Amino acid sequence: MSERTARVQTPWEVFIRPRRGLSHQHVGSVHGADADMALANARDLYTRRGESVSIWVVRSDAVRASSPSEKDPLFSNAADKPYRYPEHYVALNEGGSHDG
Amino acid sequence: MTTTDASGEEGFTEHFEALLAADERIEPRDWMPDGYRRMVLRQVAQHAHSEIIGMQPEGAWLTRAPSLHRKASLLAKVQDEAGHGLYLYSAAETLGVSRAELLDALHGGTQRYAATFNHPALTWADTGAIAWLTDGAAVVNQVPLCHTSYGPYARAMRRVCQEEAFHVRQGYDVLWSLCRGTPEQQEMAQDAVNRWWLPAVALMFGPPDTTAGGADDRTAAMGAAVSRRSMAWGIKRHTNDELRQRFVDNCVPQAERLGVTLPDPAIRWNEERGHYDFGPIDWRLFREALADNSQCARQRLAHRVAAHEDGAWVREAVDAYAAGRYEEGQSA
Amino acid sequence: MTVSRTGERTRDVAAYALRLGDDALVLSQRLCAWVTNAPTIEEDLAISNIALDLLGHARTLLAYSGELDGTGRSDDDLAYGRTERQFRNALLVELDNGDFAVTIARQLVYAQYGLLLCTALAGAGDAGLAGFGARAAKELEYHRMHAAQWTVRLGRGTAESHRRMQAGLDRVWPYAGELFEADELVERLDADGTAVAPARLRADWEREVAGVLADAGLTVPAPSWHATGGRSGLHTEAFGPLLAEFQSVRRQYPGGNW
């Protein structure tokens, strides 16, 4: 539950599962004074053409971000660890692409 | 070289410039120069307002569409424009302004929209001409903006572009049917193309920023300075005049196939340049439209303001209802 | 004997589909006028979505009617080629839009009726109507939800929105009864299960709508006069201008190609 009362122009972040087997993906934001309104607005705005299996809306002020900037110390430790990726190692087959 | 001040702005500037140099996107919580923020905001807001005001000339024909199929496709198109406006307002909000502030700026005339829409839509054929020419021009502008440097704007533009292709085809299709109809229908189509061609060529691409297309040196130099700044920041990717040429090159063969004449006797293929030549643009017309003093411009804004004011009691009700529910939740 | 009864039933289904198609067509036309005039841009989008759904319903039903009535008229022929007295829509859908509350009240009345009717039609004997009912019910369910949520927000919003919402309900209420009227046509179709007599849906409709109004803190309007006439082509004076606008371009260019 968010701290403050919502208004007609309170922003909500919208997440859509485009089809089964995929996770919800952030697509943008909408306004809404309550979750019902935000959901209805998200449906009308983001699913006019596309198939969508489900929609989540989350109040934008309820999102906790890892740092005030996108230049983020939280992820700097991931930058120089090539050993986390398969390409770092010798290929299992001739082509070297997918290991099947 | 300047020394780094206490706020550490020097390091931020370097980081910002490095992101641009690497063709990376700038995201909302990144530090950015004020000038960049203002320029992106002005462009995104103007773009959003253009979508919303742009609903009016075609929206006026929704109740009169001459077949149920045309009515459905026009409804879908006008609805998309509302949607595009909303995508873009969301992108603008990431720069720290609220929708209410953006709408106030539109209604108060301190932020602009594309002056093209200050022309009246007089006949059914205008819905075709607007979609083919104005939206066609918008697509030429927008495709490069899918790679613009500000992340939320680029993402909004990718959505817009995916949907916009349908608009241009839809408009062309309206004219296609008219051009294959009765002589009166053909005349209506040609008349609409006559009236919407110049607004699209002149007003959808902004002022001249090279000496191509009829601008005098001073005007071109002013335009060029703005475009250079915008291009250095990766907001724009091409000059206005490059995009204008691309649009003309697209339209000439389409008009031939359609069977209408573009109202510019100077249009002809230039083998040497590999482009169509076209007549110099009457920039006086451009400036007059920018002056916001036409009868139609006043009407567009008055329509928008009336809708907003008539709806004030509804928005107040929504806020009051939400506040009441919140209090109920608190006391429970 | 069997042949003529089959022929009669086909003509009955055509007439029934025409009524429902005209309801959807005229309401869609009214909603089109909201686009660019709604209280928020979000509502421009929501109302145009609903108008688009209703237009789809109208096209399906009018095309079906024209196919069955033996004249071979298309959906466009029926929509653009008839005159005022030949339209069979209920008067409710042709009422002026009024303010947003009147439109929402009309949407609540219509969408709740349409949802119940289409749900029932989905199990009807006529395959064309059943197929239509199953598809349309899903969309009308959403329209009902949209109207119900707005009714509650306006009913429990400010004093002004409460007053307007109640006035909107009072305005449209006398036009609700016509939706449920019985006549020989619907009774014949109901008797053998080909289609549904809307009178059978009335109790459910009243209960559902009363539930929304209770949530909204609004009063169910007292029974008063009851408008009627649309099903026999006797419309309100507002209908002539509506139709003139709707058909104007097509009539100005006879023999045109659209």
XYZ file of C-alpha atoms in Angstrom:
690
model
C 0.000 0.000 0.000
C 1.282 3.391 -0.931
C 1.711 6.076 1.642
C -0.357 8.786 0.057
C -3.800 9.043 -1.439
C -3.872 8.762 -5.229
C -5.379 11.303 -7.593
C -6.636 11.226 -11.154
C -3.100 12.025 -12.330
C -1.160 9.646 -10.089
C 1.296 7.688 -12.246
C 1.427 3.898 -12.255
C 4.008 1.700 -13.955
C 2.556 -0.880 -16.347
C 3.859 -4.419 -16.853
C 2.443 -6.730 -19.497
C 2.863 -10.451 -20.041
C 2.705 -10.589 -23.835
C 2.113 -14.326 -23.934
C 2.351 -17.416 -21.781
C 5.865 -18.433 -20.921
C 7.198 -14.882 -20.778
C 7.560 -12.737 -17.720
C 5.759 -9.426 -17.299
C 7.658 -6.670 -19.051
C 7.657 -2.985 -18.289
C 5.925 -1.112 -21.120
C 5.413 2.400 -19.761
C 3.133 4.253 -17.407
C -0.451 5.462 -17.049
C -2.442 7.666 -14.710
C -5.100 6.481 -12.302
C -6.742 7.380 -9.016
C -7.002 3.725 -8.063
C -5.802 0.359 -9.293
C -9.016 -0.295 -11.246
C -8.658 2.931 -13.148
C -4.964 2.375 -13.786
C -5.693 -1.144 -15.053
C -8.484 0.057 -17.338
C -6.286 2.823 -18.713
C -3.402 0.404 -19.215
C -5.656 -1.999 -21.082
C -6.904 0.739 -23.412
C -3.462 2.220 -23.970
C -1.138 -0.763 -24.235
C -3.266 -3.653 -25.522
C -5.216 -2.096 -28.409
C -3.549 -4.403 -30.885
C -1.379 -6.796 -29.058
C -2.251 -10.010 -27.391
C -1.624 -9.733 -23.722
C -2.197 -12.421 -21.157
C -2.122 -10.222 -18.102
C -1.387 -6.703 -16.919
C 0.188 -5.532 -13.670
C 0.049 -1.950 -12.482
C 2.238 -0.666 -9.659
C 2.173 2.842 -8.281
C 5.281 4.603 -9.527
C 6.016 6.001 -6.071
C 6.033 2.464 -4.680
C 9.016 1.468 -6.802
C 12.258 1.435 -4.819
C 15.215 2.165 -7.079
C 18.711 0.906 -6.405
C 20.315 4.351 -6.579
C 19.404 7.886 -7.553
C 21.315 7.537 -10.787
C 21.380 4.973 -13.569
C 25.158 4.913 -13.098
C 24.759 2.370 -10.464
C 27.309 1.127 -7.915
C 25.098 -1.902 -7.244
C 25.900 -3.366 -10.639
C 29.493 -2.259 -11.064
C 30.650 -5.569 -9.630
C 29.012 -7.421 -12.521
C 30.887 -5.560 -15.197
C 34.212 -7.355 -15.125
C 33.227 -10.951 -14.489
C 33.390 -12.596 -17.921
C 33.485 -16.003 -16.256
C 29.732 -15.707 -15.673
C 29.102 -16.092 -19.408
C 29.401 -19.196 -21.614
C 31.391 -17.298 -24.257
C 34.245 -17.163 -21.787
C 34.885 -20.890 -22.187
C 35.955 -23.223 -24.949
C 33.093 -24.160 -27.277
C 31.469 -27.580 -27.021
C 31.160 -27.975 -30.764
C 32.796 -26.900 -33.987
C 30.624 -23.850 -34.743
C 31.050 -22.569 -31.253
C 27.568 -21.077 -31.263
C 24.869 -22.975 -29.434
C 25.682 -26.043 -27.436
C 22.310 -27.551 -28.254
C 40.243 23.071 -18.420
C 37.835 23.970 -15.656
C 38.361 22.601 -12.234
C 35.773 20.319 -10.710
C 33.539 22.235 -8.362
C 32.147 20.976 -5.106
C 29.032 19.520 -6.699
C 31.235 17.410 -8.921
C 29.452 18.577 -12.048
C 32.578 18.115 -14.125
C 32.519 14.353 -13.668
C 28.822 14.249 -14.473
C 29.338 16.174 -17.706
C 32.061 13.765 -18.742
C 29.875 10.787 -17.986
C 26.983 12.322 -19.939
C 29.191 13.102 -22.930
C 30.720 9.634 -22.790
C 27.274 8.021 -22.925
C 26.355 10.089 -25.981
C 29.693 9.345 -27.642
C 29.094 5.623 -27.136
C 25.583 6.011 -28.645
C 24.077 4.930 -25.331
C 20.695 6.218 -24.165
C 20.289 8.817 -21.441
C 17.857 7.590 -18.778
C 15.626 9.695 -16.516
C 17.771 9.540 -13.378
C 21.010 10.292 -15.163
C 22.520 13.692 -14.666
C 21.956 15.803 -17.765
C 22.725 19.419 -18.681
C 19.794 21.781 -18.207
C 19.901 22.717 -21.872
C 19.519 19.073 -22.864
C 16.635 18.557 -20.473
C 14.885 21.673 -21.777
C 15.411 20.744 -25.411
C 14.130 17.183 -24.973
C 11.187 18.383 -22.922
C 10.241 21.027 -25.457
C 10.367 18.539 -28.304
C 8.511 15.730 -26.502
C 5.842 18.104 -25.203
C 5.313 19.663 -28.618
C 5.079 16.213 -30.104
C 2.530 15.078 -27.489
C 0.430 18.213 -27.948
C 0.484 17.702 -31.725
C -0.990 14.233 -31.311
C -3.780 15.562 -29.093
C -4.642 18.611 -31.218
C -4.165 16.454 -34.312
C -7.150 14.353 -33.242
C -9.481 17.267 -33.969
C -9.463 17.692 -37.762
C -10.080 13.991 -38.341
C -12.179 13.466 -35.235
C -14.689 15.941 -36.634
C -15.417 13.454 -39.451
C -16.028 10.415 -37.247
C -19.777 10.975 -37.222
C -19.893 11.422 -41.011
C -17.615 8.664 -42.320
C -19.206 7.369 -45.526
C -19.003 3.630 -44.790
C -18.919 1.544 -41.649
C -15.488 0.215 -42.566
C -14.131 3.762 -42.962
C -15.759 4.755 -39.700
C -14.053 1.902 -37.862
C -10.626 2.617 -39.324
C -10.906 6.346 -38.655
C -11.983 5.666 -35.066
C -9.019 3.350 -34.624
C -6.721 5.989 -36.045
C -7.966 8.881 -33.929
C -7.801 6.579 -30.921
C -4.165 5.788 -31.732
C -3.438 9.510 -31.720
C -4.807 9.792 -28.193
C -2.626 6.823 -27.314
C 0.453 8.375 -28.886
C -0.210 11.559 -26.972
C -0.309 9.532 -23.762
C 2.930 7.639 -24.526
C 4.628 10.965 -25.106
C 3.163 12.701 -22.056
C 4.500 9.771 -20.002
C 7.928 10.256 -21.541
C 7.764 13.984 -20.751
C 6.772 13.236 -17.160
C 10.047 11.360 -16.645
C 11.733 14.772 -16.984
C 10.004 15.962 -13.846
C 6.952 17.819 -15.144
C 3.390 16.723 -14.493
C 0.656 16.187 -17.063
C -1.256 19.055 -15.470
C 1.692 21.390 -16.112
C 2.036 20.159 -19.683
C -1.666 20.647 -20.401
C -1.589 24.090 -18.798
C 1.296 24.999 -21.099
C -0.674 23.779 -24.116
C -3.852 25.553 -23.079
C -1.985 28.743 -22.184
C -0.088 28.751 -25.469
C 3.383 28.606 -23.894
C 4.110 25.231 -25.529
C 3.327 24.654 -29.182
C 1.920 21.918 -31.357
C 2.459 21.299 -35.085
C 0.942 24.299 -36.856
C -0.142 21.973 -39.674
C -3.242 21.191 -37.647
C -4.284 24.832 -37.715
C -5.648 24.139 -41.179
C -9.316 23.187 -41.388
C -10.492 19.733 -42.525
C -13.193 20.793 -44.974
C -14.295 17.573 -46.667
C -14.190 13.820 -46.158
C -11.198 13.651 -48.513
C -9.248 15.724 -45.995
C -9.178 12.729 -43.643
C -7.348 10.851 -46.398
C -4.999 13.700 -47.266
C -4.137 14.387 -43.623
C -3.288 10.764 -42.946
C -1.337 10.250 -46.151
C 0.596 13.533 -46.132
C 0.729 14.747 -42.538
C 1.175 11.321 -41.003
C 3.476 10.376 -43.854
C 5.636 13.371 -42.965
C 5.431 12.443 -39.289
C 6.722 8.943 -40.028
C 9.737 10.361 -41.877
C 10.455 12.481 -38.809
C 9.764 9.751 -36.318
C 11.670 6.777 -37.654
C 15.051 8.375 -36.766
C 13.622 9.380 -33.384
C 13.341 5.702 -32.439
C 17.111 6.079 -31.866
C 17.008 9.453 -30.177
C 19.336 9.791 -27.211
C 16.729 10.174 -24.463
C 15.623 6.628 -23.549
C 11.943 7.192 -22.647
C 11.408 9.292 -25.792
C 13.042 6.647 -28.002
C 10.906 3.914 -26.435
C 7.715 5.941 -26.907
C 8.668 6.582 -30.522
C 9.198 2.890 -31.200
C 5.610 2.246 -30.110
C 4.347 5.201 -32.101
C 6.167 4.138 -35.266
C 4.857 0.586 -35.071
C 1.330 1.968 -35.114
C 1.801 4.938 -37.414
C 2.452 2.898 -40.559
C -1.215 1.908 -40.511
C -2.257 5.568 -40.476
C -0.457 6.466 -43.668
C -1.779 3.428 -45.519
C -5.271 4.090 -44.213
C -5.215 7.650 -45.549
C -3.790 6.600 -48.885
C -6.535 3.988 -49.107
C -9.253 6.611 -48.517
C -7.860 8.687 -51.391
C -7.351 5.599 -53.546
C -11.079 4.812 -53.389
C -12.049 8.411 -54.112
C -9.682 8.558 -57.089
C -11.367 5.478 -58.484
C -14.862 6.831 -57.855
C -17.048 9.434 -59.536
C -15.602 12.619 -61.091
C -16.961 14.552 -58.080
C -15.077 12.259 -55.719
C -11.863 12.629 -57.735
C -12.261 16.369 -57.564
C -12.733 16.205 -53.793
C -9.540 14.128 -53.454
C -7.469 16.493 -55.608
C -8.765 19.514 -53.716
C -7.786 18.007 -50.368
C -4.292 17.139 -51.633
C -3.938 20.698 -52.941
C -4.685 22.107 -49.502
C -2.637 19.674 -47.369
C 0.524 19.367 -49.460
C 2.230 22.590 -48.484
C 1.338 22.404 -44.777
C 2.908 18.939 -44.697
C 6.070 19.920 -46.594
C 6.607 23.196 -44.775
C 5.245 22.730 -41.287
C 5.868 19.095 -40.419
C 9.644 19.427 -40.757
C 10.212 22.687 -39.002
C 12.113 25.705 -40.297
C 14.850 25.427 -42.894
C 18.240 24.590 -41.457
C 20.187 24.605 -44.714
C 19.910 26.879 -47.726
C 18.093 24.104 -49.609
C 14.365 24.637 -50.027
C 14.280 28.384 -50.471
C 15.435 29.802 -47.162
C 17.539 32.941 -47.134
C 20.984 32.682 -45.556
C 20.046 34.313 -42.281
C 16.985 32.104 -41.683
C 18.952 29.022 -42.648
C 21.769 29.947 -40.295
C 19.379 30.367 -37.375
C 17.754 27.020 -38.080
C 21.136 25.374 -38.517
C 22.347 26.513 -35.096
C 19.370 24.902 -33.355
C 19.677 21.720 -35.395
C 23.429 21.448 -34.720
C 22.895 21.598 -30.962
C 20.093 19.070 -31.151
C 22.134 16.731 -33.332
C 25.207 17.011 -31.116
C 23.071 15.801 -28.234
C 21.667 12.989 -30.340
C 18.113 14.277 -29.992
C 17.763 14.873 -33.708
C 19.539 12.674 -36.205
C 19.036 14.572 -39.471
C 18.529 18.161 -40.579
C 14.989 19.365 -41.236
C 15.821 19.817 -44.895
C 17.198 16.275 -45.288
C 13.977 14.855 -43.884
C 11.864 17.176 -46.013
C 13.640 15.915 -49.133
C 13.089 12.318 -48.059
C 9.371 13.033 -47.672
C 9.063 14.599 -51.126
C 10.944 11.650 -52.625
C 8.452 9.280 -50.989
C 5.356 11.164 -52.076
C 5.946 11.878 -55.746
C 5.677 8.262 -56.967
C 2.817 7.613 -54.528
C 0.876 10.556 -55.966
C 1.452 9.282 -59.489
C 0.119 5.852 -58.584
C -2.855 7.463 -56.888
C -3.638 9.688 -59.856
C -3.437 13.059 -58.133
C -1.211 16.004 -58.985
C 0.942 17.476 -56.252
C 0.389 21.242 -56.312
C 3.964 22.177 -57.089
C 4.868 22.693 -60.763
C 8.573 22.648 -59.906
C 8.554 18.972 -58.910
C 10.757 16.965 -61.244
C 13.348 14.229 -60.958
C 16.906 15.491 -60.709
C 19.169 12.799 -62.079
C 22.293 14.486 -60.787
C 21.134 14.771 -57.179
C 19.192 11.514 -57.208
C 16.247 13.342 -55.660
C 13.116 15.162 -56.720
C 13.492 18.929 -56.993
C 10.632 20.923 -55.561
C 9.662 24.568 -55.503
C 10.907 27.001 -52.882
C 8.718 27.044 -49.781
C 6.804 30.165 -48.936
C 8.186 30.709 -45.447
C 5.896 33.653 -44.985
C 3.030 31.152 -44.823
C 5.039 29.185 -42.311
C 5.492 32.190 -40.042
C 1.871 33.211 -40.343
C 0.802 29.795 -39.150
C 3.266 30.055 -36.269
C 1.674 33.317 -35.237
C -1.276 31.335 -33.884
C -3.657 34.014 -35.033
C -5.772 32.185 -37.561
C -9.423 31.509 -36.925
C -8.726 27.766 -37.037
C -5.845 27.952 -34.557
C -8.058 29.718 -32.063
C -10.758 27.147 -32.598
C -8.388 24.204 -32.053
C -7.187 25.564 -28.756
C -10.663 26.658 -27.658
C -11.991 23.158 -28.382
C -9.234 21.592 -26.319
C -9.675 24.038 -23.416
C -13.457 23.561 -23.415
C -13.100 19.782 -23.190
C -10.687 20.183 -20.305
C -12.841 22.696 -18.432
C -16.071 20.779 -19.016
C -14.358 17.727 -17.562
C -13.020 19.480 -14.455
C -15.908 18.313 -12.263
C -15.260 14.710 -13.360
C -11.570 14.866 -12.463
C -12.410 16.514 -9.138
C -14.880 13.719 -8.444
C -12.225 11.099 -9.127
C -9.814 12.777 -6.714
C -12.494 13.147 -4.033
C -13.539 9.519 -4.416
C -9.953 8.309 -4.152
C -9.355 10.483 -1.075
C -12.542 9.149 0.540
C -11.504 5.564 -0.064
C -8.093 6.330 1.371
C -9.643 7.743 4.535
C -11.889 4.697 4.861
C -8.790 2.546 4.632
C -7.022 4.632 7.279
C -9.859 4.471 9.800
C -10.457 0.756 9.277
C -46.223 -25.604 -44.195
C -42.797 -26.406 -42.795
C -41.213 -24.401 -45.576
C -43.289 -21.299 -44.891
C -42.628 -21.489 -41.147
C -38.904 -21.674 -41.876
C -39.249 -18.702 -44.188
C -41.153 -16.765 -41.573
C -38.578 -17.562 -38.926
C -35.761 -16.371 -41.180
C -37.545 -13.079 -41.729
C -38.127 -12.821 -37.975
C -34.444 -13.342 -37.219
C -33.613 -10.683 -39.818
C -35.953 -8.195 -38.129
C -34.611 -9.074 -34.689
C -30.990 -8.677 -35.815
C -31.886 -5.336 -37.365
C -33.215 -4.009 -34.036
C -30.109 -5.047 -32.153
C -27.854 -3.816 -34.939
C -29.550 -0.415 -34.977
C -29.155 -0.138 -31.186
C -25.409 -0.725 -31.473
C -25.021 1.522 -34.519
C -26.814 4.525 -33.056
C -25.104 4.270 -29.675
C -21.729 4.022 -31.413
C -22.591 7.153 -33.394
C -23.454 9.039 -30.217
C -20.215 7.943 -28.524
C -18.145 9.093 -31.520
C -19.075 12.645 -30.611
C -17.230 12.289 -27.286
C -13.878 11.720 -28.964
C -11.714 14.847 -28.360
C -14.306 16.086 -25.828
C -13.872 13.663 -22.916
C -12.858 14.754 -19.388
C -9.435 13.125 -19.757
C -7.445 11.877 -22.727
C -7.657 8.431 -21.151
C -11.439 8.637 -21.509
C -11.166 9.739 -25.150
C -9.396 6.432 -25.607
C -11.799 4.373 -23.475
C -14.937 5.769 -25.105
C -13.568 5.326 -28.602
C -12.760 1.706 -27.733
C -16.350 1.154 -26.680
C -17.667 2.934 -29.785
C -15.454 0.711 -31.918
C -16.779 -2.463 -30.252
C -20.374 -1.331 -30.790
C -19.661 -0.480 -34.407
C -18.355 -4.026 -34.818
C -21.575 -5.393 -33.306
C -23.627 -3.243 -35.669
C -21.730 -4.410 -38.726
C -22.142 -8.079 -37.832
C -25.849 -7.745 -37.094
C -26.777 -5.551 -40.042
C -24.876 -7.750 -42.468
C -26.657 -10.779 -40.997
C -30.033 -9.074 -41.276
C -29.451 -8.119 -44.892
C -28.364 -11.649 -45.684
C -31.517 -13.168 -44.155
C -34.177 -10.702 -45.289
C -33.826 -11.684 -48.915
C -32.890 -8.224 -50.174
C -29.158 -8.883 -50.211
C -28.454 -5.480 -48.674
C -25.012 -4.996 -47.105
C -24.364 -3.488 -43.673
C -23.605 -0.170 -45.406
C -26.795 -0.348 -47.494
C -28.811 -0.735 -44.321
C -26.942 1.892 -42.339
C -26.804 4.574 -45.025
C -29.768 3.724 -47.226
C -32.675 3.837 -44.788
C -34.658 6.832 -43.578
C -35.699 7.798 -40.046
C -38.885 5.728 -39.947
C -37.046 2.595 -41.062
C -34.669 2.480 -38.101
C -35.640 0.121 -35.298
C -33.350 1.156 -32.436
C -34.666 1.815 -28.949
C -34.988 5.509 -28.083
C -32.426 5.219 -25.267
C -29.462 5.054 -27.627
C -30.415 8.158 -29.614
C -30.687 10.434 -26.561
C -28.363 13.418 -26.627
C -25.043 12.757 -24.920
C -25.673 15.363 -22.229
C -22.813 15.700 -19.775
C -20.453 12.860 -18.892
C -22.865 11.627 -16.191
C -25.768 11.266 -18.648
C -23.509 9.315 -21.001
C -22.326 7.055 -18.188
C -25.901 6.468 -17.013
C -26.918 5.522 -20.555
C -23.870 3.246 -20.817
C -24.764 1.510 -17.567
C -28.354 0.902 -18.648
C -27.365 -0.302 -22.104
C -24.264 -2.336 -21.280
C -25.974 -4.252 -18.481
C -28.876 -5.041 -20.815
C -26.573 -5.926 -23.691
C -24.450 -8.176 -21.508
C -27.456 -10.157 -20.260
C -28.974 -10.358 -23.729
C -25.792 -11.465 -25.478
C -25.014 -14.005 -22.779
C -28.488 -15.478 -23.265
C -28.195 -15.321 -27.057
C -24.981 -17.334 -26.893
C -27.209 -20.328 -26.070
C -29.962 -19.481 -28.555
C -31.139 -21.757 -31.341
C -30.129 -19.477 -34.168
C -26.471 -20.164 -34.853
C -25.761 -16.708 -36.243
C -27.193 -14.946 -33.207
C -25.518 -17.429 -30.848
C -22.110 -16.806 -32.393
C -22.612 -13.076 -32.220
C -23.826 -13.245 -28.604
C -20.816 -15.227 -27.432
C -18.357 -12.765 -28.972
C -20.183 -9.570 -28.025
C -20.829 -10.603 -24.405
C -17.107 -10.409 -23.633
C -16.906 -6.843 -24.897
C -20.127 -5.777 -23.201
C -18.841 -7.168 -19.933
C -16.032 -4.656 -20.188
C -18.413 -1.835 -21.126
C -20.519 -2.674 -18.086
C -17.462 -2.594 -15.845
C -16.386 0.762 -17.271
C -19.857 2.239 -16.673
C -20.221 0.715 -13.205
C -16.837 2.017 -12.039
C -17.639 5.508 -13.264
C -21.102 5.423 -11.713
C -19.560 4.653 -8.328
C -16.791 7.251 -8.689
C -19.238 9.975 -9.645
C -21.852 8.887 -7.123
C -19.296 8.948 -4.306
C -17.101 11.766 -5.612
C -18.093 15.361 -4.890
C -21.528 16.782 -4.113
C -21.645 18.092 -7.659
C -20.735 14.785 -9.279
C -23.298 13.008 -7.101
C -25.998 15.471 -8.154
C -25.072 15.151 -11.829
C -24.916 11.356 -11.721
C -28.346 11.165 -10.099
C -29.691 13.617 -12.687
C -28.158 11.497 -15.450
C -29.904 8.395 -14.165
C -33.193 10.249 -13.840
C -32.788 11.446 -17.425
C -32.248 8.035 -19.026
C -34.356 5.877 -16.717
C -37.698 6.308 -18.542
C -35.988 4.975 -21.674
C -34.832 1.710 -20.092
C -38.209 -0.035 -20.192
C -38.365 -0.073 -23.958
C -35.355 -2.394 -24.091
C -37.420 -5.101 -22.391
C -40.699 -4.664 -24.275
C -42.363 -7.714 -25.688
C -44.114 -7.866 -29.020
C -45.209 -10.616 -31.378
C -41.826 -10.828 -33.058
C -39.774 -11.513 -29.958
C -42.453 -13.794 -28.538
C -42.428 -15.982 -31.664
C -38.617 -16.184 -31.610
C -38.526 -16.853 -27.876
C -41.219 -19.535 -28.029
C -39.119 -21.948 -30.076
C -35.778 -20.904 -28.608
C -34.500 -19.225 -31.778
C -33.712 -16.006 -29.900
C -34.374 -14.409 -26.520
C -37.249 -12.212 -25.361
C -35.545 -9.425 -23.401
C -38.463 -9.308 -20.958
C -36.981 -12.423 -19.366
C -33.824 -10.507 -18.506
C -35.515 -7.626 -16.759
C -35.377 -8.938 -13.186
C -31.654 -9.707 -13.460
C -31.048 -6.320 -15.022
C -32.880 -4.519 -12.216
C -30.966 -6.417 -9.566
C -27.570 -5.792 -11.169
C -28.154 -2.095 -11.778
C -29.621 -1.593 -8.301
C -26.456 -3.175 -6.909
C -24.246 -0.676 -8.739
C -26.426 2.239 -7.629
C -26.272 1.048 -4.024
C -22.456 0.932 -4.241
C -22.576 4.431 -5.677
C -24.876 5.814 -2.984
C -27.433 6.714 -5.645
C -31.196 6.227 -5.694
C -32.977 3.989 -8.162
C -35.271 6.459 -9.939
C -38.955 6.063 -9.121
C -41.113 4.544 -11.849
C -42.580 7.300 -13.978
C -43.557 7.508 -17.614
C -42.097 5.013 -20.050
C -40.853 5.980 -23.495
C -41.613 3.737 -26.423
C -41.798 3.743 -30.218
C -38.308 3.054 -31.509
C -38.996 -0.571 -32.403
C -41.715 0.578 -34.780
C -39.671 3.462 -36.177
C -41.243 6.259 -34.126
C -38.194 8.127 -32.880
C -37.404 11.247 -30.883
C -36.875 14.528 -32.716
C -33.158 14.226 -31.971
C -32.955 11.264 -34.320
C -33.431 13.174 -37.594
C -30.340 15.365 -37.166
C -28.343 12.353 -35.928
C -29.178 10.386 -39.058
C -28.687 13.356 -41.379
C -25.177 13.829 -40.045
C -24.417 10.128 -40.161
C -25.463 9.737 -43.816
C -24.482 13.159 -45.146
C -21.284 12.409 -47.063
C -22.557 9.235 -48.643
C -25.773 10.925 -49.735
C -23.902 13.909 -51.201
C -21.999 11.627 -53.580
C -24.531 9.247 -55.097
C -22.954 6.209 -56.708
C -19.699 6.963 -54.918
C -16.895 4.542 -54.263
C -15.810 4.470 -50.627
